Amino acid sequence: MSLTPIGEPRHKNTTATIREKKFRHDPITCLTAYDYATARLLDEAGIDIVLVGDSLAMTMLGYENTLSVTVDEMLHHVKAVRRGVKDALLIADMPYGSYQADPTEAVHNAARFVKEGGAEVVKMEGGEKRVDVIRRVIDAEIPVAGHIGLTPQSIHIMGGYKVQGKTLNAVEQLMRDAVALDRAGVACIYVEGVPREVATMITAEVEAPTIGIGAGPDCDGQVLVFHDLVNLTFGHPAKFVRRYGDAAALIAQSVLAFKADVVSHQFPNDTESYHLPKETLAALETVLHRKQAMRR
Ligand code: KIV
Protein backbone atom coordinates (compact mmCIF):
# COMPACT_ATOMS: atom_id res chain seq x y z
CA MET A 1 0.00 0.00 0.00
CA SER A 2 1.35 3.43 -0.87
CA LEU A 3 0.44 6.39 1.32
CA THR A 4 1.48 8.97 -1.29
CA PRO A 5 -1.61 10.97 -2.27
CA ILE A 6 -2.80 9.94 -5.76
CA GLY A 7 -1.37 12.17 -8.47
CA GLU A 8 1.51 13.43 -6.30
CA PRO A 9 4.73 12.54 -8.16
CA ARG A 10 7.47 10.87 -6.10
CA HIS A 11 10.92 12.40 -6.29
CA LYS A 12 14.13 12.24 -4.29
CA ASN A 13 14.43 15.22 -1.97
CA THR A 14 17.90 16.73 -1.77
CA THR A 15 19.42 19.85 -0.23
CA ALA A 16 18.84 21.48 -3.66
CA THR A 17 15.14 20.55 -3.94
CA ILE A 18 14.51 21.76 -0.39
CA ARG A 19 16.12 25.09 -1.24
CA GLU A 20 14.04 25.33 -4.44
CA LYS A 21 10.92 24.87 -2.33
CA LYS A 22 11.79 27.98 -0.35
CA PHE A 23 12.01 30.02 -3.50
CA ARG A 24 8.69 28.62 -4.80
CA HIS A 25 7.06 29.37 -1.40
CA ASP A 26 6.16 25.70 -1.28
CA PRO A 27 6.01 24.64 2.41
CA ILE A 28 8.59 22.06 3.50
CA THR A 29 7.42 19.19 5.72
CA CYS A 30 9.69 17.50 8.25
CA LEU A 31 9.05 14.95 10.99
CA THR A 32 11.36 13.00 13.25
CA ALA A 33 11.71 9.22 12.97
CA TYR A 34 13.87 6.87 14.95
CA ASP A 35 13.00 3.42 13.56
CA TYR A 36 12.42 1.58 10.28
CA ALA A 37 8.61 1.32 10.38
CA THR A 38 7.96 4.97 11.19
CA ALA A 39 10.56 6.12 8.67
CA ARG A 40 8.87 4.05 5.98
CA LEU A 41 5.43 5.45 6.78
CA LEU A 42 6.68 9.05 6.72
CA ASP A 43 8.57 8.49 3.48
CA GLU A 44 5.58 6.85 1.78
CA ALA A 45 3.36 9.74 2.95
CA GLY A 46 5.66 12.11 1.02
CA ILE A 47 7.24 13.96 3.97
CA ASP A 48 10.15 16.01 2.53
CA ILE A 49 12.68 15.62 5.37
CA VAL A 50 13.03 12.83 7.92
CA LEU A 51 15.08 13.96 10.90
CA VAL A 52 16.68 11.49 13.28
CA GLY A 53 16.64 14.01 16.12
CA ASP A 54 18.55 13.62 19.36
CA SER A 55 15.06 13.96 20.88
CA LEU A 56 15.25 10.15 20.60
CA ALA A 57 17.17 10.37 23.88
CA MET A 58 13.79 11.02 25.53
CA THR A 59 11.24 9.52 23.13
CA MET A 60 13.03 6.22 22.50
CA LEU A 61 15.55 5.79 25.29
CA GLY A 62 13.76 7.41 28.24
CA TYR A 63 16.58 9.83 29.18
CA GLU A 64 15.60 13.03 30.96
CA ASN A 65 17.05 15.32 28.27
CA THR A 66 19.12 15.09 25.09
CA LEU A 67 22.53 15.45 26.74
CA SER A 68 23.35 11.80 27.48
CA VAL A 69 22.76 10.23 24.08
CA THR A 70 25.97 9.10 22.34
CA VAL A 71 27.11 8.94 18.71
CA ASP A 72 26.82 5.15 18.76
CA GLU A 73 23.27 5.25 20.13
CA MET A 74 22.28 7.83 17.49
CA LEU A 75 23.91 5.78 14.72
CA HIS A 76 21.93 2.68 15.69
CA HIS A 77 18.71 4.62 14.97
CA VAL A 78 20.02 6.45 11.89
CA LYS A 79 20.83 3.09 10.25
CA ALA A 80 17.32 1.77 10.94
CA VAL A 81 15.72 4.93 9.55
CA ARG A 82 17.99 4.82 6.49
CA ARG A 83 16.55 1.41 5.61
CA GLY A 84 13.00 2.89 5.68
CA VAL A 85 13.63 6.14 3.77
CA LYS A 86 13.79 6.34 -0.03
CA ASP A 87 12.66 9.79 -1.14
CA ALA A 88 12.90 12.02 1.91
CA LEU A 89 16.10 13.92 2.70
CA LEU A 90 17.65 12.17 5.70
CA ILE A 91 19.09 14.46 8.37
CA ALA A 92 20.83 13.15 11.49
CA ASP A 93 21.41 15.12 14.68
CA MET A 94 24.96 15.30 16.01
CA PRO A 95 24.59 14.61 19.75
CA TYR A 96 25.91 16.83 22.52
CA GLY A 97 29.70 16.55 22.90
CA SER A 98 30.30 15.14 19.43
CA TYR A 99 31.14 18.46 17.75
CA GLN A 100 31.60 21.21 20.36
CA ALA A 101 35.13 20.39 21.56
CA ASP A 102 37.21 20.00 18.44
CA PRO A 103 36.51 20.58 14.71
CA THR A 104 38.60 17.56 13.66
CA GLU A 105 36.58 15.31 15.94
CA ALA A 106 33.40 16.94 14.61
CA VAL A 107 34.37 16.08 11.02
CA HIS A 108 35.21 12.54 12.09
CA ASN A 109 31.84 12.10 13.84
CA ALA A 110 29.87 13.76 11.01
CA ALA A 111 31.55 11.41 8.53
CA ARG A 112 30.41 8.43 10.63
CA PHE A 113 26.79 9.59 10.25
CA VAL A 114 27.27 9.71 6.48
CA LYS A 115 29.39 6.56 5.97
CA GLU A 116 27.88 4.25 8.60
CA GLY A 117 24.42 5.76 9.01
CA GLY A 118 23.65 6.85 5.44
CA ALA A 119 22.65 10.38 6.54
CA GLU A 120 22.66 13.05 3.83
CA VAL A 121 22.92 16.03 6.18
CA VAL A 122 24.04 16.39 9.81
CA LYS A 123 22.47 18.89 12.19
CA MET A 124 24.32 20.95 14.81
CA GLU A 125 22.95 23.36 17.37
CA GLY A 126 24.24 26.91 17.77
CA GLY A 127 24.71 30.06 15.69
CA GLU A 128 27.70 32.40 15.39
CA LYS A 129 29.80 30.44 17.88
CA ARG A 130 29.36 27.24 15.83
CA VAL A 131 30.24 28.69 12.43
CA ASP A 132 33.91 27.59 12.37
CA VAL A 133 33.12 23.96 13.06
CA ILE A 134 30.19 24.02 10.60
CA ARG A 135 32.50 25.36 7.88
CA ARG A 136 34.99 22.56 8.58
CA VAL A 137 32.27 19.93 8.22
CA ILE A 138 30.94 21.48 5.01
CA ASP A 139 34.53 21.62 3.69
CA ALA A 140 34.61 17.85 4.27
CA GLU A 141 31.69 17.60 1.76
CA ILE A 142 29.06 17.02 4.42
CA PRO A 143 25.98 19.26 4.28
CA VAL A 144 25.01 20.78 7.63
CA ALA A 145 21.64 21.88 9.02
CA GLY A 146 21.83 24.67 11.61
CA HIS A 147 19.60 24.89 14.67
CA ILE A 148 19.04 28.16 16.55
CA GLY A 149 16.70 29.63 19.16
CA LEU A 150 15.75 27.13 21.84
CA THR A 151 18.61 24.68 21.42
CA PRO A 152 17.92 21.75 23.76
CA GLN A 153 21.62 20.86 24.11
CA SER A 154 22.05 24.24 25.88
CA ILE A 155 19.44 23.40 28.54
CA HIS A 156 21.75 24.20 31.46
CA ILE A 157 22.97 27.46 29.93
CA MET A 158 19.38 28.53 29.14
CA GLY A 159 18.15 27.41 32.60
CA GLY A 160 15.46 25.18 31.11
CA TYR A 161 13.53 24.88 27.88
CA LYS A 162 12.52 28.53 27.50
CA VAL A 163 11.33 30.57 24.53
CA GLN A 164 14.35 32.51 23.22
CA GLY A 165 14.64 35.90 21.49
CA LYS A 166 12.31 37.90 23.69
CA THR A 167 14.48 41.00 24.24
CA LEU A 168 15.88 43.36 21.62
CA ASN A 169 19.43 42.14 22.34
CA ALA A 170 18.34 38.53 22.03
CA VAL A 171 16.52 39.22 18.75
CA GLU A 172 19.65 40.91 17.36
CA GLN A 173 21.80 37.96 18.43
CA LEU A 174 19.40 35.51 16.77
CA MET A 175 19.53 37.52 13.54
CA ARG A 176 23.35 37.46 13.65
CA ASP A 177 23.24 33.72 14.31
CA ALA A 178 20.94 33.07 11.35
CA VAL A 179 22.98 35.23 8.97
CA ALA A 180 26.25 33.62 10.10
CA LEU A 181 24.87 30.13 9.44
CA ASP A 182 23.50 31.24 6.07
CA ARG A 183 26.87 32.67 5.04
CA ALA A 184 28.59 29.47 6.15
CA GLY A 185 26.41 27.67 3.60
CA VAL A 186 24.09 25.54 5.75
CA ALA A 187 21.48 23.45 3.93
CA CYS A 188 18.66 24.69 6.15
CA ILE A 189 18.14 26.27 9.56
CA TYR A 190 15.93 24.79 12.27
CA VAL A 191 14.39 27.63 14.27
CA GLU A 192 13.00 26.45 17.58
CA GLY A 193 11.05 28.18 20.35
CA VAL A 194 11.18 31.82 19.26
CA PRO A 195 8.43 34.44 18.84
CA ARG A 196 6.66 34.30 15.48
CA GLU A 197 7.84 37.83 14.59
CA VAL A 198 11.50 36.82 15.01
CA ALA A 199 11.13 33.66 12.89
CA THR A 200 9.44 35.72 10.17
CA MET A 201 12.37 38.19 10.10
CA ILE A 202 14.93 35.36 10.01
CA THR A 203 13.08 33.60 7.19
CA ALA A 204 12.99 36.79 5.12
CA GLU A 205 16.68 37.51 5.78
CA VAL A 206 18.34 34.20 4.91
CA GLU A 207 18.59 32.17 1.70
CA ALA A 208 18.65 28.86 3.55
CA PRO A 209 15.18 27.39 4.15
CA THR A 210 14.00 27.80 7.74
CA ILE A 211 12.22 24.88 9.39
CA GLY A 212 10.23 26.02 12.40
CA ILE A 213 9.15 24.30 15.59
CA GLY A 214 7.39 26.56 18.06
CA ALA A 215 8.33 29.44 15.76
CA GLY A 216 5.00 30.30 14.13
CA PRO A 217 3.63 29.71 10.65
CA ASP A 218 5.92 31.95 8.58
CA CYS A 219 8.97 29.68 8.37
CA ASP A 220 9.67 27.92 5.05
CA GLY A 221 8.77 24.59 6.63
CA GLN A 222 7.54 22.99 9.82
CA VAL A 223 8.86 20.12 11.92
CA LEU A 224 7.29 18.24 14.81
CA VAL A 225 8.60 15.40 16.93
CA PHE A 226 6.70 12.34 15.69
CA HIS A 227 5.92 11.19 19.24
CA ASP A 228 4.25 14.57 19.96
CA LEU A 229 2.20 14.30 16.75
CA VAL A 230 0.68 10.95 17.76
CA ASN A 231 0.61 11.34 21.58
CA LEU A 232 3.39 9.02 22.65
CA THR A 233 5.18 11.44 24.97
CA PHE A 234 3.36 10.87 28.30
CA GLY A 235 3.40 14.52 29.41
CA HIS A 236 1.58 17.77 28.83
CA PRO A 237 2.44 18.86 25.28
CA ALA A 238 4.15 22.18 24.58
CA LYS A 239 1.95 25.05 23.29
CA PHE A 240 3.15 24.57 19.71
CA VAL A 241 2.30 20.85 19.49
CA ARG A 242 -0.77 19.78 17.58
CA ARG A 243 -1.82 16.18 18.23
CA TYR A 244 -2.94 14.53 15.01
CA GLY A 245 -3.60 11.09 16.50
CA ASP A 246 -3.64 9.14 19.73
CA ALA A 247 -1.23 6.23 19.39
CA ALA A 248 -1.07 5.86 23.19
CA ALA A 249 -4.81 5.14 23.31
CA LEU A 250 -4.60 2.78 20.32
CA ILE A 251 -1.69 0.84 21.87
CA ALA A 252 -3.28 0.69 25.34
CA GLN A 253 -6.60 -0.56 23.87
CA SER A 254 -4.84 -3.19 21.75
CA VAL A 255 -2.68 -4.42 24.64
CA LEU A 256 -5.63 -4.64 27.05
CA ALA A 257 -7.72 -6.52 24.45
CA PHE A 258 -4.84 -9.00 23.86
CA LYS A 259 -4.44 -9.53 27.59
CA ALA A 260 -8.18 -10.13 28.07
CA ASP A 261 -8.31 -12.61 25.15
CA VAL A 262 -5.32 -14.63 26.43
CA VAL A 263 -6.64 -14.75 30.00
CA SER A 264 -10.09 -15.87 28.76
CA HIS A 265 -8.62 -18.46 26.31
CA GLN A 266 -10.00 -16.51 23.31
CA PHE A 267 -6.58 -16.08 21.71
CA PRO A 268 -5.39 -17.81 19.64
CA ASN A 269 -8.37 -19.60 18.14
CA ASP A 270 -8.26 -22.61 15.84
CA THR A 271 -8.04 -20.61 12.61
CA GLU A 272 -5.03 -18.78 14.06
CA SER A 273 -3.28 -22.14 14.67
CA TYR A 274 -1.14 -24.33 12.38
CA HIS A 275 -2.33 -27.89 11.74
CA LEU A 276 -0.56 -31.11 10.86
CA PRO A 277 -1.00 -32.36 7.28
CA LYS A 278 -3.75 -35.05 7.07
CA GLU A 279 -1.31 -37.91 6.33
CA THR A 280 0.97 -36.97 9.25
CA LEU A 281 -2.06 -36.73 11.54
CA ALA A 282 -3.31 -40.19 10.43
CA ALA A 283 0.19 -41.68 10.91
CA LEU A 284 0.47 -40.08 14.33
CA GLU A 285 -2.92 -41.47 15.40
CA THR A 286 -1.87 -44.97 14.30
CA VAL A 287 1.35 -44.71 16.33
CA LEU A 288 -0.53 -43.48 19.40
CA HIS A 289 -3.12 -46.31 19.12
CA ARG A 290 -0.33 -48.88 18.87
CA LYS A 291 1.39 -47.46 21.96
CA GLN A 292 -1.89 -47.51 23.90
CA ALA A 293 -2.57 -51.13 22.82
CA MET A 294 0.93 -52.20 23.97
CA ARG A 295 0.36 -50.60 27.38
CA ARG A 296 -2.87 -52.64 27.90
O1 KIV B 1 15.93 16.49 18.21
C1 KIV B 1 14.97 16.90 17.55
O2 KIV B 1 13.96 16.20 17.36
C2 KIV B 1 15.06 18.24 16.98
C3 KIV B 1 13.82 18.84 16.39
C4 KIV B 1 12.86 19.18 17.45
C5 KIV B 1 14.13 20.01 15.53
O3 KIV B 1 16.08 18.82 17.03
CSV table of C-alpha atoms and ligand atoms in Angstrom, one decimal:
chain,number,residue,atom,x,y,z
A,1,MET,CA,0.0,0.0,0.0
A,2,SER,CA,1.3,3.4,-0.9
A,3,LEU,CA,0.4,6.4,1.3
A,4,THR,CA,1.5,9.0,-1.3
A,5,PRO,CA,-1.6,11.0,-2.3
A,6,ILE,CA,-2.8,9.9,-5.8
A,7,GLY,CA,-1.4,12.2,-8.5
A,8,GLU,CA,1.5,13.4,-6.3
A,9,PRO,CA,4.7,12.5,-8.2
A,10,ARG,CA,7.5,10.9,-6.1
A,11,HIS,CA,10.9,12.4,-6.3
A,12,LYS,CA,14.1,12.2,-4.3
A,13,ASN,CA,14.4,15.2,-2.0
A,14,THR,CA,17.9,16.7,-1.8
A,15,THR,CA,19.4,19.8,-0.2
A,16,ALA,CA,18.8,21.5,-3.7
A,17,THR,CA,15.1,20.5,-3.9
A,18,ILE,CA,14.5,21.8,-0.4
A,19,ARG,CA,16.1,25.1,-1.2
A,20,GLU,CA,14.0,25.3,-4.4
A,21,LYS,CA,10.9,24.9,-2.3
A,22,LYS,CA,11.8,28.0,-0.3
A,23,PHE,CA,12.0,30.0,-3.5
A,24,ARG,CA,8.7,28.6,-4.8
A,25,HIS,CA,7.1,29.4,-1.4
A,26,ASP,CA,6.2,25.7,-1.3
A,27,PRO,CA,6.0,24.6,2.4
A,28,ILE,CA,8.6,22.1,3.5
A,29,THR,CA,7.4,19.2,5.7
A,30,CYS,CA,9.7,17.5,8.2
A,31,LEU,CA,9.1,14.9,11.0
A,32,THR,CA,11.4,13.0,13.3
A,33,ALA,CA,11.7,9.2,13.0
A,34,TYR,CA,13.9,6.9,15.0
A,35,ASP,CA,13.0,3.4,13.6
A,36,TYR,CA,12.4,1.6,10.3
A,37,ALA,CA,8.6,1.3,10.4
A,38,THR,CA,8.0,5.0,11.2
A,39,ALA,CA,10.6,6.1,8.7
A,40,ARG,CA,8.9,4.1,6.0
A,41,LEU,CA,5.4,5.4,6.8
A,42,LEU,CA,6.7,9.1,6.7
A,43,ASP,CA,8.6,8.5,3.5
A,44,GLU,CA,5.6,6.9,1.8
A,45,ALA,CA,3.4,9.7,2.9
A,46,GLY,CA,5.7,12.1,1.0
A,47,ILE,CA,7.2,14.0,4.0
A,48,ASP,CA,10.2,16.0,2.5
A,49,ILE,CA,12.7,15.6,5.4
A,50,VAL,CA,13.0,12.8,7.9
A,51,LEU,CA,15.1,14.0,10.9
A,52,VAL,CA,16.7,11.5,13.3
A,53,GLY,CA,16.6,14.0,16.1
A,54,ASP,CA,18.5,13.6,19.4
A,55,SER,CA,15.1,14.0,20.9
A,56,LEU,CA,15.3,10.2,20.6
A,57,ALA,CA,17.2,10.4,23.9
A,58,MET,CA,13.8,11.0,25.5
A,59,THR,CA,11.2,9.5,23.1
A,60,MET,CA,13.0,6.2,22.5
A,61,LEU,CA,15.6,5.8,25.3
A,62,GLY,CA,13.8,7.4,28.2
A,63,TYR,CA,16.6,9.8,29.2
A,64,GLU,CA,15.6,13.0,31.0
A,65,ASN,CA,17.1,15.3,28.3
A,66,THR,CA,19.1,15.1,25.1
A,67,LEU,CA,22.5,15.5,26.7
A,68,SER,CA,23.3,11.8,27.5
A,69,VAL,CA,22.8,10.2,24.1
A,70,THR,CA,26.0,9.1,22.3
A,71,VAL,CA,27.1,8.9,18.7
A,72,ASP,CA,26.8,5.1,18.8
A,73,GLU,CA,23.3,5.3,20.1
A,74,MET,CA,22.3,7.8,17.5
A,75,LEU,CA,23.9,5.8,14.7
A,76,HIS,CA,21.9,2.7,15.7
A,77,HIS,CA,18.7,4.6,15.0
A,78,VAL,CA,20.0,6.5,11.9
A,79,LYS,CA,20.8,3.1,10.2
A,80,ALA,CA,17.3,1.8,10.9
A,81,VAL,CA,15.7,4.9,9.6
A,82,ARG,CA,18.0,4.8,6.5
A,83,ARG,CA,16.5,1.4,5.6
A,84,GLY,CA,13.0,2.9,5.7
A,85,VAL,CA,13.6,6.1,3.8
A,86,LYS,CA,13.8,6.3,0.0
A,87,ASP,CA,12.7,9.8,-1.1
A,88,ALA,CA,12.9,12.0,1.9
A,89,LEU,CA,16.1,13.9,2.7
A,90,LEU,CA,17.6,12.2,5.7
A,91,ILE,CA,19.1,14.5,8.4
A,92,ALA,CA,20.8,13.1,11.5
A,93,ASP,CA,21.4,15.1,14.7
A,94,MET,CA,25.0,15.3,16.0
A,95,PRO,CA,24.6,14.6,19.7
A,96,TYR,CA,25.9,16.8,22.5
A,97,GLY,CA,29.7,16.5,22.9
A,98,SER,CA,30.3,15.1,19.4
A,99,TYR,CA,31.1,18.5,17.7
A,100,GLN,CA,31.6,21.2,20.4
A,101,ALA,CA,35.1,20.4,21.6
A,102,ASP,CA,37.2,20.0,18.4
A,103,PRO,CA,36.5,20.6,14.7
A,104,THR,CA,38.6,17.6,13.7
A,105,GLU,CA,36.6,15.3,15.9
A,106,ALA,CA,33.4,16.9,14.6
A,107,VAL,CA,34.4,16.1,11.0
A,108,HIS,CA,35.2,12.5,12.1
A,109,ASN,CA,31.8,12.1,13.8
A,110,ALA,CA,29.9,13.8,11.0
A,111,ALA,CA,31.5,11.4,8.5
A,112,ARG,CA,30.4,8.4,10.6
A,113,PHE,CA,26.8,9.6,10.3
A,114,VAL,CA,27.3,9.7,6.5
A,115,LYS,CA,29.4,6.6,6.0
A,116,GLU,CA,27.9,4.3,8.6
A,117,GLY,CA,24.4,5.8,9.0
A,118,GLY,CA,23.7,6.9,5.4
A,119,ALA,CA,22.7,10.4,6.5
A,120,GLU,CA,22.7,13.0,3.8
A,121,VAL,CA,22.9,16.0,6.2
A,122,VAL,CA,24.0,16.4,9.8
A,123,LYS,CA,22.5,18.9,12.2
A,124,MET,CA,24.3,20.9,14.8
A,125,GLU,CA,23.0,23.4,17.4
A,126,GLY,CA,24.2,26.9,17.8
A,127,GLY,CA,24.7,30.1,15.7
A,128,GLU,CA,27.7,32.4,15.4
A,129,LYS,CA,29.8,30.4,17.9
A,130,ARG,CA,29.4,27.2,15.8
A,131,VAL,CA,30.2,28.7,12.4
A,132,ASP,CA,33.9,27.6,12.4
A,133,VAL,CA,33.1,24.0,13.1
A,134,ILE,CA,30.2,24.0,10.6
A,135,ARG,CA,32.5,25.4,7.9
A,136,ARG,CA,35.0,22.6,8.6
A,137,VAL,CA,32.3,19.9,8.2
A,138,ILE,CA,30.9,21.5,5.0
A,139,ASP,CA,34.5,21.6,3.7
A,140,ALA,CA,34.6,17.9,4.3
A,141,GLU,CA,31.7,17.6,1.8
A,142,ILE,CA,29.1,17.0,4.4
A,143,PRO,CA,26.0,19.3,4.3
A,144,VAL,CA,25.0,20.8,7.6
A,145,ALA,CA,21.6,21.9,9.0
A,146,GLY,CA,21.8,24.7,11.6
A,147,HIS,CA,19.6,24.9,14.7
A,148,ILE,CA,19.0,28.2,16.6
A,149,GLY,CA,16.7,29.6,19.2
A,150,LEU,CA,15.8,27.1,21.8
A,151,THR,CA,18.6,24.7,21.4
A,152,PRO,CA,17.9,21.7,23.8
A,153,GLN,CA,21.6,20.9,24.1
A,154,SER,CA,22.0,24.2,25.9
A,155,ILE,CA,19.4,23.4,28.5
A,156,HIS,CA,21.7,24.2,31.5
A,157,ILE,CA,23.0,27.5,29.9
A,158,MET,CA,19.4,28.5,29.1
A,159,GLY,CA,18.1,27.4,32.6
A,160,GLY,CA,15.5,25.2,31.1
A,161,TYR,CA,13.5,24.9,27.9
A,162,LYS,CA,12.5,28.5,27.5
A,163,VAL,CA,11.3,30.6,24.5
A,164,GLN,CA,14.4,32.5,23.2
A,165,GLY,CA,14.6,35.9,21.5
A,166,LYS,CA,12.3,37.9,23.7
A,167,THR,CA,14.5,41.0,24.2
A,168,LEU,CA,15.9,43.4,21.6
A,169,ASN,CA,19.4,42.1,22.3
A,170,ALA,CA,18.3,38.5,22.0
A,171,VAL,CA,16.5,39.2,18.7
A,172,GLU,CA,19.7,40.9,17.4
A,173,GLN,CA,21.8,38.0,18.4
A,174,LEU,CA,19.4,35.5,16.8
A,175,MET,CA,19.5,37.5,13.5
A,176,ARG,CA,23.3,37.5,13.6
A,177,ASP,CA,23.2,33.7,14.3
A,178,ALA,CA,20.9,33.1,11.3
A,179,VAL,CA,23.0,35.2,9.0
A,180,ALA,CA,26.3,33.6,10.1
A,181,LEU,CA,24.9,30.1,9.4
A,182,ASP,CA,23.5,31.2,6.1
A,183,ARG,CA,26.9,32.7,5.0
A,184,ALA,CA,28.6,29.5,6.1
A,185,GLY,CA,26.4,27.7,3.6
A,186,VAL,CA,24.1,25.5,5.7
A,187,ALA,CA,21.5,23.5,3.9
A,188,CYS,CA,18.7,24.7,6.1
A,189,ILE,CA,18.1,26.3,9.6
A,190,TYR,CA,15.9,24.8,12.3
A,191,VAL,CA,14.4,27.6,14.3
A,192,GLU,CA,13.0,26.5,17.6
A,193,GLY,CA,11.1,28.2,20.4
A,194,VAL,CA,11.2,31.8,19.3
A,195,PRO,CA,8.4,34.4,18.8
A,196,ARG,CA,6.7,34.3,15.5
A,197,GLU,CA,7.8,37.8,14.6
A,198,VAL,CA,11.5,36.8,15.0
A,199,ALA,CA,11.1,33.7,12.9
A,200,THR,CA,9.4,35.7,10.2
A,201,MET,CA,12.4,38.2,10.1
A,202,ILE,CA,14.9,35.4,10.0
A,203,THR,CA,13.1,33.6,7.2
A,204,ALA,CA,13.0,36.8,5.1
A,205,GLU,CA,16.7,37.5,5.8
A,206,VAL,CA,18.3,34.2,4.9
A,207,GLU,CA,18.6,32.2,1.7
A,208,ALA,CA,18.6,28.9,3.6
A,209,PRO,CA,15.2,27.4,4.1
A,210,THR,CA,14.0,27.8,7.7
A,211,ILE,CA,12.2,24.9,9.4
A,212,GLY,CA,10.2,26.0,12.4
A,213,ILE,CA,9.2,24.3,15.6
A,214,GLY,CA,7.4,26.6,18.1
A,215,ALA,CA,8.3,29.4,15.8
A,216,GLY,CA,5.0,30.3,14.1
A,217,PRO,CA,3.6,29.7,10.7
A,218,ASP,CA,5.9,31.9,8.6
A,219,CYS,CA,9.0,29.7,8.4
A,220,ASP,CA,9.7,27.9,5.1
A,221,GLY,CA,8.8,24.6,6.6
A,222,GLN,CA,7.5,23.0,9.8
A,223,VAL,CA,8.9,20.1,11.9
A,224,LEU,CA,7.3,18.2,14.8
A,225,VAL,CA,8.6,15.4,16.9
A,226,PHE,CA,6.7,12.3,15.7
A,227,HIS,CA,5.9,11.2,19.2
A,228,ASP,CA,4.2,14.6,20.0
A,229,LEU,CA,2.2,14.3,16.7
A,230,VAL,CA,0.7,11.0,17.8
A,231,ASN,CA,0.6,11.3,21.6
A,232,LEU,CA,3.4,9.0,22.7
A,233,THR,CA,5.2,11.4,25.0
A,234,PHE,CA,3.4,10.9,28.3
A,235,GLY,CA,3.4,14.5,29.4
A,236,HIS,CA,1.6,17.8,28.8
A,237,PRO,CA,2.4,18.9,25.3
A,238,ALA,CA,4.2,22.2,24.6
A,239,LYS,CA,1.9,25.0,23.3
A,240,PHE,CA,3.1,24.6,19.7
A,241,VAL,CA,2.3,20.8,19.5
A,242,ARG,CA,-0.8,19.8,17.6
A,243,ARG,CA,-1.8,16.2,18.2
A,244,TYR,CA,-2.9,14.5,15.0
A,245,GLY,CA,-3.6,11.1,16.5
A,246,ASP,CA,-3.6,9.1,19.7
A,247,ALA,CA,-1.2,6.2,19.4
A,248,ALA,CA,-1.1,5.9,23.2
A,249,ALA,CA,-4.8,5.1,23.3
A,250,LEU,CA,-4.6,2.8,20.3
A,251,ILE,CA,-1.7,0.8,21.9
A,252,ALA,CA,-3.3,0.7,25.3
A,253,GLN,CA,-6.6,-0.6,23.9
A,254,SER,CA,-4.8,-3.2,21.8
A,255,VAL,CA,-2.7,-4.4,24.6
A,256,LEU,CA,-5.6,-4.6,27.1
A,257,ALA,CA,-7.7,-6.5,24.5
A,258,PHE,CA,-4.8,-9.0,23.9
A,259,LYS,CA,-4.4,-9.5,27.6
A,260,ALA,CA,-8.2,-10.1,28.1
A,261,ASP,CA,-8.3,-12.6,25.2
A,262,VAL,CA,-5.3,-14.6,26.4
A,263,VAL,CA,-6.6,-14.7,30.0
A,264,SER,CA,-10.1,-15.9,28.8
A,265,HIS,CA,-8.6,-18.5,26.3
A,266,GLN,CA,-10.0,-16.5,23.3
A,267,PHE,CA,-6.6,-16.1,21.7
A,268,PRO,CA,-5.4,-17.8,19.6
A,269,ASN,CA,-8.4,-19.6,18.1
A,270,ASP,CA,-8.3,-22.6,15.8
A,271,THR,CA,-8.0,-20.6,12.6
A,272,GLU,CA,-5.0,-18.8,14.1
A,273,SER,CA,-3.3,-22.1,14.7
A,274,TYR,CA,-1.1,-24.3,12.4
A,275,HIS,CA,-2.3,-27.9,11.7
A,276,LEU,CA,-0.6,-31.1,10.9
A,277,PRO,CA,-1.0,-32.4,7.3
A,278,LYS,CA,-3.8,-35.1,7.1
A,279,GLU,CA,-1.3,-37.9,6.3
A,280,THR,CA,1.0,-37.0,9.2
A,281,LEU,CA,-2.1,-36.7,11.5
A,282,ALA,CA,-3.3,-40.2,10.4
A,283,ALA,CA,0.2,-41.7,10.9
A,284,LEU,CA,0.5,-40.1,14.3
A,285,GLU,CA,-2.9,-41.5,15.4
A,286,THR,CA,-1.9,-45.0,14.3
A,287,VAL,CA,1.4,-44.7,16.3
A,288,LEU,CA,-0.5,-43.5,19.4
A,289,HIS,CA,-3.1,-46.3,19.1
A,290,ARG,CA,-0.3,-48.9,18.9
A,291,LYS,CA,1.4,-47.5,22.0
A,292,GLN,CA,-1.9,-47.5,23.9
A,293,ALA,CA,-2.6,-51.1,22.8
A,294,MET,CA,0.9,-52.2,24.0
A,295,ARG,CA,0.4,-50.6,27.4
A,296,ARG,CA,-2.9,-52.6,27.9
B,1,KIV,O1,15.9,16.5,18.2
B,1,KIV,C1,15.0,16.9,17.6
B,1,KIV,O2,14.0,16.2,17.4
B,1,KIV,C2,15.1,18.2,17.0
B,1,KIV,C3,13.8,18.8,16.4
B,1,KIV,C4,12.9,19.2,17.4
B,1,KIV,C5,14.1,20.0,15.5
B,1,KIV,O3,16.1,18.8,17.0
